Amino acid sequence: MKEWCKEKDVPQDFEQLEVTELASLLRRFYGEVRKQDGSFYALKSYRGLRAAIHRHLTGAPFNRRINILRDREFSAANNVYIGMLKKVKREGQDLSRPKSPISEGDLHKMFESGVLSMKTPSSLLNMVWFYIEFHFCRRGREGLRKLQRSSFAFDVDDQNQEFMYLRFNESTKNHPGDLKNDFQSAKRMYGTGDEKCPLKAIKKYLSKLNPECNHFFQRPMPSALPSSVTWYQNAPLGVNTLGNMMANISKKAPLSKKYTNHCVRATTITALSNAGIEARVIMALSGHRNETSIRSYCNDSTSAQKRHCSTILHNALQTEPKTGSNAVGLGSNAMMLSSNSGPTTAHLAITSTSTQSTQINVTRSVTVDPESLRKRLFSKCTFNGKVNVFMNK
C-alpha cells in the first residue's frame, strides 16, 4: 500500500490518518490497486491485502483501535472492495486455484518412481518428510525446521499396536497457545508392517542421522553408501528446501503437476472425508476449529470422479430415443421402478447376464414414500455393468 501511495503522490504514513481520511484513502486504494503489469490480483490476494492492512494498523507499534473490516466508517470502502471482488470474478480474471489434493495416480507414482523409498539418503528423507506431513496433517512448512531428533517418541496402545507421536504441543496458526480451551489432539502414526511401513522408514531414518546434529531434518550425504553408518551431514536442511519439498518431489517423480507442501495436508483431509470419517475426528487431526474449513478442502471432486462424470455425459449423447418411456443410460441390464402418489409398492427387477450367458433374476418389493424411494432401493447396492432406469408414474 505504501508503494501505491508513493505512486499516487499521497501521504505514505497512512497509519496516522484520521478515520475519515483513512476510510477515503482505502476506498480509492481498493478500486485502483493492480499488479505491476496492470492486471487484477487474484481474489485471495485482494483478501490478503485488506487483512494485512488491518493487522498492520491494529498491531504494534500503531495499535489503533479500529476495525477496517467491520466498522461503519469503512462501509463505503468495503463496498468498493466487494465490488472489485465481483468484477474480477465476472470478467474471468481470477486464475487462482485452491490447493488440490494429490491424485491417486501421482501418489502411486511417488513410490513406484523410487523418489520415496528407503534405498538412498535422499529418497528416505523424502519418504519420512511425506509421512510426517501426511499422517500428522501438517500445514506446509510450518514448524518443520524446529523439529529435533528427540521430538518424536514411540509407544504401544491398548491393543499392543505400535505408534509414533509428537512429544510436545506445537504453536501453530490455529493453536498459538494464547487461547482459552486451546486443546490439541495427540496425533499418532501407526505401523503397517508392509514395505511402505511409516514406522519402519522413520526408524531407519533415525538410525542413519548424524549424531552430531540435533535437527530432525538433515542434509543428505551425496557420497553415502547403503552400508554407511551415517547417511546425513552435520547440518540441518534449509528452510527453503523444506518449504519446497513437495515441489521437488513433483519434479523428480515426475508427477502430473507441481504440488506444494500444503497439497499434502489437503490430501490427508480429503482422503479421510472420502472414507466417511466424521468431521470432528478430522478436525482433531488437522487442528481446524470449525467444519466449514474442512469442507473447503473437499468441495472439489477427484480426477477419477471427473473422468467418470465425463464418460457418463458422453454416453448420454449416444442414447437412442425410446418410445413411450423415460430412459436413462444404455445397457443390457434393466431395473424397473414404478410409483404412484403417496406410499406405494415398488418392484425392483434386475437381470444380469454373465459371460456364460447365465441369467440371474432378482425381484424385490418394498413399500416406501416416493421421496425416499430411490434411497431405500439403492442402499448398500453394488451394480457391475450398465443399468437402465425407467420411472413410470
mmCIF file of C-alpha atoms in Angstrom:
data_model
loop_
_atom_site.group_PDB
_atom_site.id
_atom_site.type_symbol
_atom_site.label_atom_id
_atom_site.label_comp_id
_atom_site.label_asym_id
_atom_site.label_seq_id
_atom_site.Cartn_x
_atom_site.Cartn_y
_atom_site.Cartn_z
ATOM 1 C CA MET A 1 0.000 0.000 0.000
ATOM 2 C CA LYS A 2 2.918 2.354 0.701
ATOM 3 C CA GLU A 3 4.179 1.802 -2.859
ATOM 4 C CA TRP A 4 0.735 2.665 -4.195
ATOM 5 C CA CYS A 5 0.644 5.813 -2.027
ATOM 6 C CA LYS A 6 4.040 6.848 -3.382
ATOM 7 C CA GLU A 7 2.947 6.238 -6.962
ATOM 8 C CA LYS A 8 -0.280 8.261 -6.463
ATOM 9 C CA ASP A 9 1.573 11.035 -4.592
ATOM 10 C CA VAL A 10 -0.494 10.705 -1.433
ATOM 11 C CA PRO A 11 0.816 10.557 2.173
ATOM 12 C CA GLN A 12 2.613 7.267 2.849
ATOM 13 C CA ASP A 13 2.168 7.472 6.620
ATOM 14 C CA PHE A 14 -1.471 6.387 6.348
ATOM 15 C CA GLU A 15 -1.213 4.817 9.806
ATOM 16 C CA GLN A 16 -1.564 8.275 11.364
ATOM 17 C CA LEU A 17 -4.571 9.446 9.355
ATOM 18 C CA GLU A 18 -7.903 10.202 10.972
ATOM 19 C CA VAL A 19 -10.614 7.580 10.493
ATOM 20 C CA THR A 20 -12.497 9.513 7.808
ATOM 21 C CA GLU A 21 -9.323 10.256 5.853
ATOM 22 C CA LEU A 22 -8.136 6.660 6.165
ATOM 23 C CA ALA A 23 -11.517 5.347 5.003
ATOM 24 C CA SER A 24 -11.416 7.624 1.951
ATOM 25 C CA LEU A 25 -7.868 6.524 1.132
ATOM 26 C CA LEU A 26 -8.767 2.826 1.446
ATOM 27 C CA ARG A 27 -11.813 3.318 -0.755
ATOM 28 C CA ARG A 28 -9.578 4.656 -3.500
ATOM 29 C CA PHE A 29 -6.889 2.022 -2.893
ATOM 30 C CA TYR A 30 -9.295 -0.917 -3.189
ATOM 31 C CA GLY A 31 -10.567 0.349 -6.525
ATOM 32 C CA GLU A 32 -7.220 1.259 -8.108
ATOM 33 C CA VAL A 33 -4.640 -1.229 -6.844
ATOM 34 C CA ARG A 34 -3.217 -3.505 -9.572
ATOM 35 C CA LYS A 35 -0.220 -5.734 -10.191
ATOM 36 C CA GLN A 36 2.906 -4.237 -11.710
ATOM 37 C CA ASP A 37 1.789 -5.379 -15.166
ATOM 38 C CA GLY A 38 -1.570 -3.638 -14.696
ATOM 39 C CA SER A 39 -3.623 -6.828 -14.303
ATOM 40 C CA PHE A 40 -6.012 -7.651 -11.455
ATOM 41 C CA TYR A 41 -4.923 -9.524 -8.373
ATOM 42 C CA ALA A 42 -6.476 -12.914 -7.645
ATOM 43 C CA LEU A 43 -9.375 -12.942 -5.171
ATOM 44 C CA LYS A 44 -7.213 -14.444 -2.446
ATOM 45 C CA SER A 45 -4.643 -11.699 -2.956
ATOM 46 C CA TYR A 46 -7.290 -8.981 -2.585
ATOM 47 C CA ARG A 47 -8.488 -10.593 0.630
ATOM 48 C CA GLY A 48 -4.908 -10.875 1.833
ATOM 49 C CA LEU A 49 -4.198 -7.203 1.100
ATOM 50 C CA ARG A 50 -7.111 -5.974 3.202
ATOM 51 C CA ALA A 51 -6.349 -8.399 6.036
ATOM 52 C CA ALA A 52 -2.668 -7.400 6.049
ATOM 53 C CA ILE A 53 -3.527 -3.694 6.238
ATOM 54 C CA HIS A 54 -5.863 -4.418 9.163
ATOM 55 C CA ARG A 55 -3.157 -6.338 11.045
ATOM 56 C CA HIS A 56 -0.630 -3.603 10.270
ATOM 57 C CA LEU A 57 -2.862 -0.895 11.753
ATOM 58 C CA THR A 58 -4.035 -2.787 14.828
ATOM 59 C CA GLY A 59 -0.707 -4.399 15.717
ATOM 60 C CA ALA A 60 2.434 -2.950 17.245
ATOM 61 C CA PRO A 61 3.674 -0.266 17.102
ATOM 62 C CA PHE A 62 0.499 1.536 15.947
ATOM 63 C CA ASN A 63 -2.110 -0.403 17.969
ATOM 64 C CA ARG A 64 -5.038 1.532 16.521
ATOM 65 C CA ARG A 65 -8.423 0.668 17.968
ATOM 66 C CA ILE A 66 -10.263 0.490 14.667
ATOM 67 C CA ASN A 67 -11.603 -2.306 12.516
ATOM 68 C CA ILE A 68 -11.378 -1.562 8.797
ATOM 69 C CA LEU A 69 -13.241 -4.816 8.109
ATOM 70 C CA ARG A 70 -16.411 -4.071 10.065
ATOM 71 C CA ASP A 71 -16.575 -0.504 11.388
ATOM 72 C CA ARG A 72 -19.370 1.603 9.909
ATOM 73 C CA GLU A 73 -16.940 4.358 8.922
ATOM 74 C CA PHE A 74 -15.304 1.960 6.435
ATOM 75 C CA SER A 75 -18.533 0.645 4.879
ATOM 76 C CA ALA A 76 -18.081 2.684 1.668
ATOM 77 C CA ALA A 77 -14.515 1.429 1.276
ATOM 78 C CA ASN A 78 -15.621 -2.147 1.884
ATOM 79 C CA ASN A 79 -18.395 -1.796 -0.690
ATOM 80 C CA VAL A 80 -15.748 -0.861 -3.257
ATOM 81 C CA TYR A 81 -13.662 -3.826 -2.086
ATOM 82 C CA ILE A 82 -16.604 -6.229 -2.529
ATOM 83 C CA GLY A 83 -17.364 -4.682 -5.909
ATOM 84 C CA MET A 84 -13.785 -5.351 -7.041
ATOM 85 C CA LEU A 85 -14.051 -8.994 -5.997
ATOM 86 C CA LYS A 86 -17.223 -9.349 -8.059
ATOM 87 C CA LYS A 87 -15.656 -7.555 -11.021
ATOM 88 C CA VAL A 88 -12.601 -9.817 -11.044
ATOM 89 C CA LYS A 89 -14.841 -12.874 -10.876
ATOM 90 C CA ARG A 90 -17.287 -11.571 -13.502
ATOM 91 C CA GLU A 91 -14.572 -10.764 -16.017
ATOM 92 C CA GLY A 92 -12.904 -14.152 -15.610
ATOM 93 C CA GLN A 93 -9.701 -12.667 -14.223
ATOM 94 C CA ASP A 94 -9.487 -14.863 -11.124
ATOM 95 C CA LEU A 95 -7.000 -17.569 -12.098
ATOM 96 C CA SER A 96 -6.278 -18.766 -8.561
ATOM 97 C CA ARG A 97 -6.954 -22.385 -7.650
ATOM 98 C CA PRO A 98 -7.360 -23.987 -4.240
ATOM 99 C CA LYS A 99 -4.616 -26.314 -3.058
ATOM 100 C CA SER A 100 -5.661 -29.571 -4.654
ATOM 101 C CA PRO A 101 -5.060 -32.980 -3.072
ATOM 102 C CA ILE A 102 -2.516 -35.237 -4.727
ATOM 103 C CA SER A 103 -4.235 -37.573 -7.177
ATOM 104 C CA GLU A 104 -4.254 -41.331 -6.644
ATOM 105 C CA GLY A 105 -2.106 -41.852 -9.726
ATOM 106 C CA ASP A 106 0.534 -39.400 -8.524
ATOM 107 C CA LEU A 107 0.553 -40.893 -5.006
ATOM 108 C CA HIS A 108 1.304 -44.266 -6.568
ATOM 109 C CA LYS A 109 3.953 -42.792 -8.865
ATOM 110 C CA MET A 110 5.873 -41.168 -5.992
ATOM 111 C CA PHE A 111 6.647 -44.603 -4.593
ATOM 112 C CA GLU A 112 6.949 -46.527 -7.866
ATOM 113 C CA SER A 113 9.459 -43.994 -9.251
ATOM 114 C CA GLY A 114 11.746 -44.531 -6.245
ATOM 115 C CA VAL A 115 11.629 -40.869 -5.223
ATOM 116 C CA LEU A 116 10.060 -42.091 -1.983
ATOM 117 C CA SER A 117 11.928 -45.183 -0.779
ATOM 118 C CA MET A 118 14.346 -46.474 1.872
ATOM 119 C CA LYS A 119 17.213 -47.139 -0.559
ATOM 120 C CA THR A 120 19.118 -43.829 -0.644
ATOM 121 C CA PRO A 121 19.604 -40.893 1.742
ATOM 122 C CA SER A 122 17.574 -38.512 -0.436
ATOM 123 C CA SER A 123 14.692 -40.901 -1.126
ATOM 124 C CA LEU A 124 14.489 -41.886 2.562
ATOM 125 C CA LEU A 125 14.416 -38.211 3.549
ATOM 126 C CA ASN A 126 11.594 -37.610 1.058
ATOM 127 C CA MET A 127 9.672 -40.607 2.369
ATOM 128 C CA VAL A 128 9.977 -39.604 6.031
ATOM 129 C CA TRP A 129 9.097 -35.984 5.298
ATOM 130 C CA PHE A 130 5.993 -37.063 3.376
ATOM 131 C CA TYR A 131 4.839 -39.430 6.138
ATOM 132 C CA ILE A 132 5.268 -36.706 8.786
ATOM 133 C CA GLU A 133 3.252 -34.229 6.717
ATOM 134 C CA PHE A 134 0.613 -36.753 5.626
ATOM 135 C CA HIS A 135 -0.119 -38.617 8.851
ATOM 136 C CA PHE A 136 0.091 -35.575 11.133
ATOM 137 C CA CYS A 137 -1.733 -33.303 8.655
ATOM 138 C CA ARG A 138 0.834 -30.534 8.974
ATOM 139 C CA ARG A 139 0.476 -27.113 7.377
ATOM 140 C CA GLY A 140 3.063 -26.510 4.642
ATOM 141 C CA ARG A 141 6.483 -25.719 6.053
ATOM 142 C CA GLU A 142 5.144 -24.661 9.458
ATOM 143 C CA GLY A 143 7.407 -25.757 12.310
ATOM 144 C CA LEU A 144 9.485 -28.211 10.246
ATOM 145 C CA ARG A 145 12.828 -26.520 10.947
ATOM 146 C CA LYS A 146 12.136 -26.597 14.698
ATOM 147 C CA LEU A 147 11.727 -30.374 14.866
ATOM 148 C CA GLN A 148 14.516 -32.177 16.739
ATOM 149 C CA ARG A 149 15.645 -35.793 16.780
ATOM 150 C CA SER A 150 14.014 -36.045 20.211
ATOM 151 C CA SER A 151 10.700 -34.521 19.053
ATOM 152 C CA PHE A 152 9.126 -37.911 18.333
ATOM 153 C CA ALA A 153 8.621 -40.964 20.509
ATOM 154 C CA PHE A 154 7.255 -44.499 20.088
ATOM 155 C CA ASP A 155 4.679 -46.318 22.208
ATOM 156 C CA VAL A 156 2.001 -49.038 22.020
ATOM 157 C CA ASP A 157 -1.752 -48.694 22.527
ATOM 158 C CA ASP A 158 -4.213 -50.907 24.438
ATOM 159 C CA GLN A 159 -4.209 -53.390 21.518
ATOM 160 C CA ASN A 160 -0.400 -53.608 21.591
ATOM 161 C CA GLN A 161 -0.198 -51.719 18.268
ATOM 162 C CA GLU A 162 2.945 -49.596 17.956
ATOM 163 C CA PHE A 163 2.643 -45.920 17.014
ATOM 164 C CA MET A 164 4.721 -42.767 16.872
ATOM 165 C CA TYR A 165 3.682 -39.410 18.321
ATOM 166 C CA LEU A 166 4.958 -35.876 18.820
ATOM 167 C CA ARG A 167 6.219 -35.337 22.367
ATOM 168 C CA PHE A 168 5.008 -31.729 22.686
ATOM 169 C CA ASN A 169 2.157 -29.456 21.576
ATOM 170 C CA GLU A 170 3.310 -27.121 18.823
ATOM 171 C CA SER A 171 2.422 -23.470 18.420
ATOM 172 C CA THR A 172 0.549 -23.322 15.110
ATOM 173 C CA LYS A 173 -1.652 -20.894 13.201
ATOM 174 C CA ASN A 174 -4.847 -22.311 14.724
ATOM 175 C CA HIS A 175 -3.278 -23.056 18.110
ATOM 176 C CA PRO A 176 -0.866 -20.226 19.009
ATOM 177 C CA GLY A 177 -1.007 -21.109 22.700
ATOM 178 C CA ASP A 178 -2.671 -17.919 23.955
ATOM 179 C CA LEU A 179 -6.292 -19.010 23.542
ATOM 180 C CA LYS A 180 -8.681 -20.410 26.107
ATOM 181 C CA ASN A 181 -9.529 -24.085 25.723
ATOM 182 C CA ASP A 182 -6.657 -24.453 23.248
ATOM 183 C CA PHE A 183 -6.924 -28.234 23.175
ATOM 184 C CA GLN A 184 -4.717 -30.180 20.765
ATOM 185 C CA SER A 185 -5.341 -33.835 19.997
ATOM 186 C CA ALA A 186 -2.453 -36.284 20.456
ATOM 187 C CA LYS A 187 -1.738 -37.331 16.873
ATOM 188 C CA ARG A 188 -0.472 -40.819 16.120
ATOM 189 C CA MET A 189 1.189 -42.601 13.223
ATOM 190 C CA TYR A 190 0.780 -46.377 13.311
ATOM 191 C CA GLY A 191 2.950 -49.044 11.735
ATOM 192 C CA THR A 192 1.575 -51.163 8.894
ATOM 193 C CA GLY A 193 4.144 -53.946 8.623
ATOM 194 C CA ASP A 194 4.425 -53.765 4.812
ATOM 195 C CA GLU A 195 7.192 -52.427 2.576
ATOM 196 C CA LYS A 196 5.825 -48.878 2.886
ATOM 197 C CA CYS A 197 5.501 -49.029 6.692
ATOM 198 C CA PRO A 198 5.883 -45.477 8.058
ATOM 199 C CA LEU A 199 7.442 -46.576 11.354
ATOM 200 C CA LYS A 200 9.962 -48.807 9.586
ATOM 201 C CA ALA A 201 11.039 -45.892 7.394
ATOM 202 C CA ILE A 202 11.320 -43.441 10.291
ATOM 203 C CA LYS A 203 13.263 -45.864 12.488
ATOM 204 C CA LYS A 204 15.755 -46.435 9.672
ATOM 205 C CA TYR A 205 15.988 -42.678 9.126
ATOM 206 C CA LEU A 206 16.697 -42.061 12.810
ATOM 207 C CA SER A 207 19.415 -44.723 12.787
ATOM 208 C CA LYS A 208 21.142 -43.004 9.834
ATOM 209 C CA LEU A 209 21.069 -39.433 11.210
ATOM 210 C CA ASN A 210 24.291 -37.646 12.099
ATOM 211 C CA PRO A 211 24.721 -37.919 15.892
ATOM 212 C CA GLU A 212 26.435 -34.516 15.978
ATOM 213 C CA CYS A 213 23.316 -32.707 14.716
ATOM 214 C CA ASN A 214 20.134 -32.413 16.803
ATOM 215 C CA HIS A 215 17.858 -31.324 13.945
ATOM 216 C CA PHE A 216 15.371 -33.912 12.712
ATOM 217 C CA PHE A 217 15.694 -32.971 9.041
ATOM 218 C CA GLN A 218 19.368 -33.134 7.994
ATOM 219 C CA ARG A 219 21.139 -32.707 4.681
ATOM 220 C CA PRO A 220 21.825 -35.994 2.844
ATOM 221 C CA MET A 221 25.413 -37.054 2.128
ATOM 222 C CA PRO A 222 25.804 -37.337 -1.662
ATOM 223 C CA SER A 223 28.595 -39.910 -1.307
ATOM 224 C CA ALA A 224 26.927 -42.121 1.330
ATOM 225 C CA LEU A 225 26.763 -45.836 0.560
ATOM 226 C CA PRO A 226 23.926 -48.186 1.566
ATOM 227 C CA SER A 227 26.281 -49.778 4.076
ATOM 228 C CA SER A 228 27.376 -46.444 5.586
ATOM 229 C CA VAL A 229 26.526 -45.945 9.244
ATOM 230 C CA THR A 230 25.653 -42.280 8.718
ATOM 231 C CA TRP A 231 23.728 -41.003 5.698
ATOM 232 C CA TYR A 232 23.337 -37.355 6.681
ATOM 233 C CA GLN A 233 25.575 -34.349 7.279
ATOM 234 C CA ASN A 234 26.108 -32.374 10.452
ATOM 235 C CA ALA A 235 23.869 -29.640 9.058
ATOM 236 C CA PRO A 236 20.101 -29.038 9.122
ATOM 237 C CA LEU A 237 18.028 -28.918 5.975
ATOM 238 C CA GLY A 238 17.379 -25.309 4.919
ATOM 239 C CA VAL A 239 14.065 -23.547 5.462
ATOM 240 C CA ASN A 240 13.550 -23.016 1.738
ATOM 241 C CA THR A 241 14.430 -26.630 0.949
ATOM 242 C CA LEU A 242 11.859 -27.818 3.488
ATOM 243 C CA GLY A 243 9.317 -25.396 2.067
ATOM 244 C CA ASN A 244 9.793 -26.786 -1.453
ATOM 245 C CA MET A 245 9.910 -30.492 -0.627
ATOM 246 C CA MET A 246 6.690 -31.432 -2.437
ATOM 247 C CA ALA A 247 7.565 -29.261 -5.422
ATOM 248 C CA ASN A 248 10.916 -31.057 -5.744
ATOM 249 C CA ILE A 249 9.257 -34.470 -5.384
ATOM 250 C CA SER A 250 6.792 -33.472 -8.129
ATOM 251 C CA LYS A 251 9.700 -32.652 -10.436
ATOM 252 C CA LYS A 252 11.777 -35.750 -9.703
ATOM 253 C CA ALA A 253 8.997 -38.352 -9.972
ATOM 254 C CA PRO A 254 7.790 -36.666 -12.295
ATOM 255 C CA LEU A 255 4.156 -36.131 -11.324
ATOM 256 C CA SER A 256 1.285 -34.842 -13.457
ATOM 257 C CA LYS A 257 1.529 -31.370 -11.910
ATOM 258 C CA LYS A 258 3.582 -29.336 -9.480
ATOM 259 C CA TYR A 259 2.250 -29.832 -5.968
ATOM 260 C CA THR A 260 3.070 -27.784 -2.870
ATOM 261 C CA ASN A 261 3.578 -28.832 0.741
ATOM 262 C CA HIS A 262 0.049 -27.729 1.580
ATOM 263 C CA CYS A 263 -1.308 -30.159 -1.017
ATOM 264 C CA VAL A 264 -0.247 -32.987 1.302
ATOM 265 C CA ARG A 265 -2.475 -31.559 4.035
ATOM 266 C CA ALA A 266 -5.338 -31.300 1.525
ATOM 267 C CA THR A 267 -4.706 -34.937 0.562
ATOM 268 C CA THR A 268 -4.983 -36.092 4.174
ATOM 269 C CA ILE A 269 -8.250 -34.258 4.816
ATOM 270 C CA THR A 270 -9.782 -35.335 1.504
ATOM 271 C CA ALA A 271 -8.823 -38.991 1.975
ATOM 272 C CA LEU A 272 -10.357 -39.108 5.458
ATOM 273 C CA SER A 273 -13.508 -37.276 4.331
ATOM 274 C CA ASN A 274 -13.999 -39.590 1.343
ATOM 275 C CA ALA A 275 -13.617 -42.571 3.675
ATOM 276 C CA GLY A 276 -16.562 -41.308 5.759
ATOM 277 C CA ILE A 277 -14.586 -40.189 8.818
ATOM 278 C CA GLU A 278 -16.556 -37.745 10.989
ATOM 279 C CA ALA A 279 -15.654 -34.067 10.695
ATOM 280 C CA ARG A 280 -14.848 -33.796 14.417
ATOM 281 C CA VAL A 281 -12.240 -36.565 14.071
ATOM 282 C CA ILE A 282 -10.656 -34.871 11.043
ATOM 283 C CA MET A 283 -10.652 -31.539 12.890
ATOM 284 C CA ALA A 284 -8.823 -33.138 15.808
ATOM 285 C CA LEU A 285 -6.084 -34.215 13.411
ATOM 286 C CA SER A 286 -5.910 -31.095 11.243
ATOM 287 C CA GLY A 287 -6.353 -28.577 14.064
ATOM 288 C CA HIS A 288 -9.256 -26.757 12.383
ATOM 289 C CA ARG A 289 -11.778 -25.074 14.658
ATOM 290 C CA ASN A 290 -14.912 -25.375 12.507
ATOM 291 C CA GLU A 291 -16.356 -27.752 9.921
ATOM 292 C CA THR A 292 -16.559 -25.049 7.253
ATOM 293 C CA SER A 293 -12.777 -25.091 6.939
ATOM 294 C CA ILE A 294 -12.833 -28.857 6.493
ATOM 295 C CA ARG A 295 -15.480 -28.699 3.780
ATOM 296 C CA SER A 296 -13.429 -26.196 1.778
ATOM 297 C CA TYR A 297 -10.863 -28.957 1.166
ATOM 298 C CA CYS A 298 -13.485 -31.441 -0.019
ATOM 299 C CA ASN A 299 -15.637 -29.301 -2.337
ATOM 300 C CA ASP A 300 -13.872 -30.444 -5.485
ATOM 301 C CA SER A 301 -14.187 -33.931 -6.969
ATOM 302 C CA THR A 302 -11.286 -36.289 -7.608
ATOM 303 C CA SER A 303 -9.743 -36.929 -11.023
ATOM 304 C CA ALA A 304 -11.417 -40.353 -11.099
ATOM 305 C CA GLN A 305 -14.812 -38.776 -10.379
ATOM 306 C CA LYS A 306 -14.265 -36.155 -13.087
ATOM 307 C CA ARG A 307 -13.392 -38.867 -15.605
ATOM 308 C CA HIS A 308 -16.472 -40.850 -14.593
ATOM 309 C CA CYS A 309 -18.763 -37.818 -14.982
ATOM 310 C CA SER A 310 -17.290 -37.028 -18.385
ATOM 311 C CA THR A 311 -17.882 -40.625 -19.514
ATOM 312 C CA ILE A 312 -21.494 -40.503 -18.324
ATOM 313 C CA LEU A 313 -22.124 -37.272 -20.222
ATOM 314 C CA HIS A 314 -20.525 -38.698 -23.360
ATOM 315 C CA ASN A 315 -22.619 -41.880 -23.111
ATOM 316 C CA ALA A 316 -25.764 -39.791 -22.698
ATOM 317 C CA LEU A 317 -25.195 -38.429 -26.210
ATOM 318 C CA GLN A 318 -25.115 -41.954 -27.603
ATOM 319 C CA THR A 319 -28.592 -42.823 -26.274
ATOM 320 C CA GLU A 320 -31.213 -43.608 -28.919
ATOM 321 C CA PRO A 321 -34.724 -42.270 -28.207
ATOM 322 C CA LYS A 322 -37.109 -44.740 -26.538
ATOM 323 C CA THR A 323 -40.782 -44.581 -27.449
ATOM 324 C CA GLY A 324 -43.234 -44.338 -24.546
ATOM 325 C CA SER A 325 -40.704 -44.385 -21.725
ATOM 326 C CA ASN A 326 -38.308 -42.197 -19.823
ATOM 327 C CA ALA A 327 -34.956 -43.901 -20.421
ATOM 328 C CA VAL A 328 -31.729 -43.011 -18.706
ATOM 329 C CA GLY A 329 -28.476 -44.620 -19.898
ATOM 330 C CA LEU A 330 -27.812 -47.674 -22.031
ATOM 331 C CA GLY A 331 -27.066 -51.337 -21.449
ATOM 332 C CA SER A 332 -28.496 -54.830 -21.431
ATOM 333 C CA ASN A 333 -29.490 -54.815 -17.778
ATOM 334 C CA ALA A 334 -32.858 -53.301 -16.796
ATOM 335 C CA MET A 335 -34.158 -52.059 -13.468
ATOM 336 C CA MET A 336 -37.883 -51.260 -13.289
ATOM 337 C CA LEU A 337 -39.302 -48.860 -10.717
ATOM 338 C CA SER A 338 -42.973 -47.969 -10.547
ATOM 339 C CA SER A 339 -44.507 -45.486 -8.147
ATOM 340 C CA ASN A 340 -47.718 -43.554 -7.689
ATOM 341 C CA SER A 341 -48.523 -40.636 -5.444
ATOM 342 C CA GLY A 342 -48.361 -41.497 -1.756
ATOM 343 C CA PRO A 343 -46.875 -44.710 -0.281
ATOM 344 C CA THR A 344 -46.685 -47.448 -2.867
ATOM 345 C CA THR A 345 -45.173 -50.817 -3.647
ATOM 346 C CA ALA A 346 -42.055 -50.654 -5.831
ATOM 347 C CA HIS A 347 -40.800 -53.664 -7.753
ATOM 348 C CA LEU A 348 -37.083 -53.920 -8.441
ATOM 349 C CA ALA A 349 -36.178 -56.369 -11.179
ATOM 350 C CA ILE A 350 -32.520 -56.811 -12.078
ATOM 351 C CA THR A 351 -31.371 -59.057 -14.891
ATOM 352 C CA SER A 352 -27.649 -59.760 -15.176
ATOM 353 C CA THR A 353 -26.035 -61.781 -17.944
ATOM 354 C CA SER A 354 -22.613 -63.311 -17.287
ATOM 355 C CA THR A 355 -20.013 -64.274 -19.867
ATOM 356 C CA GLN A 356 -21.515 -67.770 -19.881
ATOM 357 C CA SER A 357 -24.926 -66.302 -20.790
ATOM 358 C CA THR A 358 -26.362 -67.312 -17.438
ATOM 359 C CA GLN A 359 -29.229 -65.037 -16.311
ATOM 360 C CA ILE A 360 -29.968 -64.189 -12.696
ATOM 361 C CA ASN A 361 -33.329 -62.562 -11.929
ATOM 362 C CA VAL A 362 -33.928 -60.833 -8.598
ATOM 363 C CA THR A 363 -37.243 -59.212 -7.679
ATOM 364 C CA ARG A 364 -37.679 -57.152 -4.543
ATOM 365 C CA SER A 365 -40.827 -55.392 -3.297
ATOM 366 C CA VAL A 366 -40.811 -52.647 -0.684
ATOM 367 C CA THR A 367 -43.408 -50.119 0.474
ATOM 368 C CA VAL A 368 -41.921 -46.622 0.672
ATOM 369 C CA ASP A 369 -42.771 -42.965 0.267
ATOM 370 C CA PRO A 370 -41.985 -41.679 -3.282
ATOM 371 C CA GLU A 371 -39.437 -39.121 -1.988
ATOM 372 C CA SER A 372 -37.389 -41.800 -0.261
ATOM 373 C CA LEU A 373 -37.952 -44.499 -2.889
ATOM 374 C CA ARG A 374 -34.602 -44.155 -4.610
ATOM 375 C CA LYS A 375 -32.582 -44.012 -1.400
ATOM 376 C CA ARG A 376 -34.313 -47.064 0.070
ATOM 377 C CA LEU A 377 -33.844 -49.233 -3.022
ATOM 378 C CA PHE A 378 -30.224 -48.360 -3.682
ATOM 379 C CA SER A 379 -28.935 -48.585 -0.100
ATOM 380 C CA LYS A 380 -25.755 -50.696 0.074
ATOM 381 C CA CYS A 381 -26.168 -51.930 -3.507
ATOM 382 C CA THR A 382 -23.360 -52.577 -5.967
ATOM 383 C CA PHE A 383 -24.025 -52.787 -9.721
ATOM 384 C CA ASN A 384 -21.450 -54.140 -12.173
ATOM 385 C CA GLY A 385 -22.149 -53.005 -15.717
ATOM 386 C CA LYS A 386 -24.708 -50.580 -17.110
ATOM 387 C CA VAL A 387 -28.232 -50.234 -15.741
ATOM 388 C CA ASN A 388 -31.371 -48.746 -17.351
ATOM 389 C CA VAL A 389 -33.817 -46.906 -15.084
ATOM 390 C CA PHE A 390 -37.478 -46.445 -16.135
ATOM 391 C CA MET A 391 -39.744 -44.268 -13.980
ATOM 392 C CA ASN A 392 -43.436 -44.883 -14.665
ATOM 393 C CA LYS A 393 -45.850 -42.520 -12.945
#
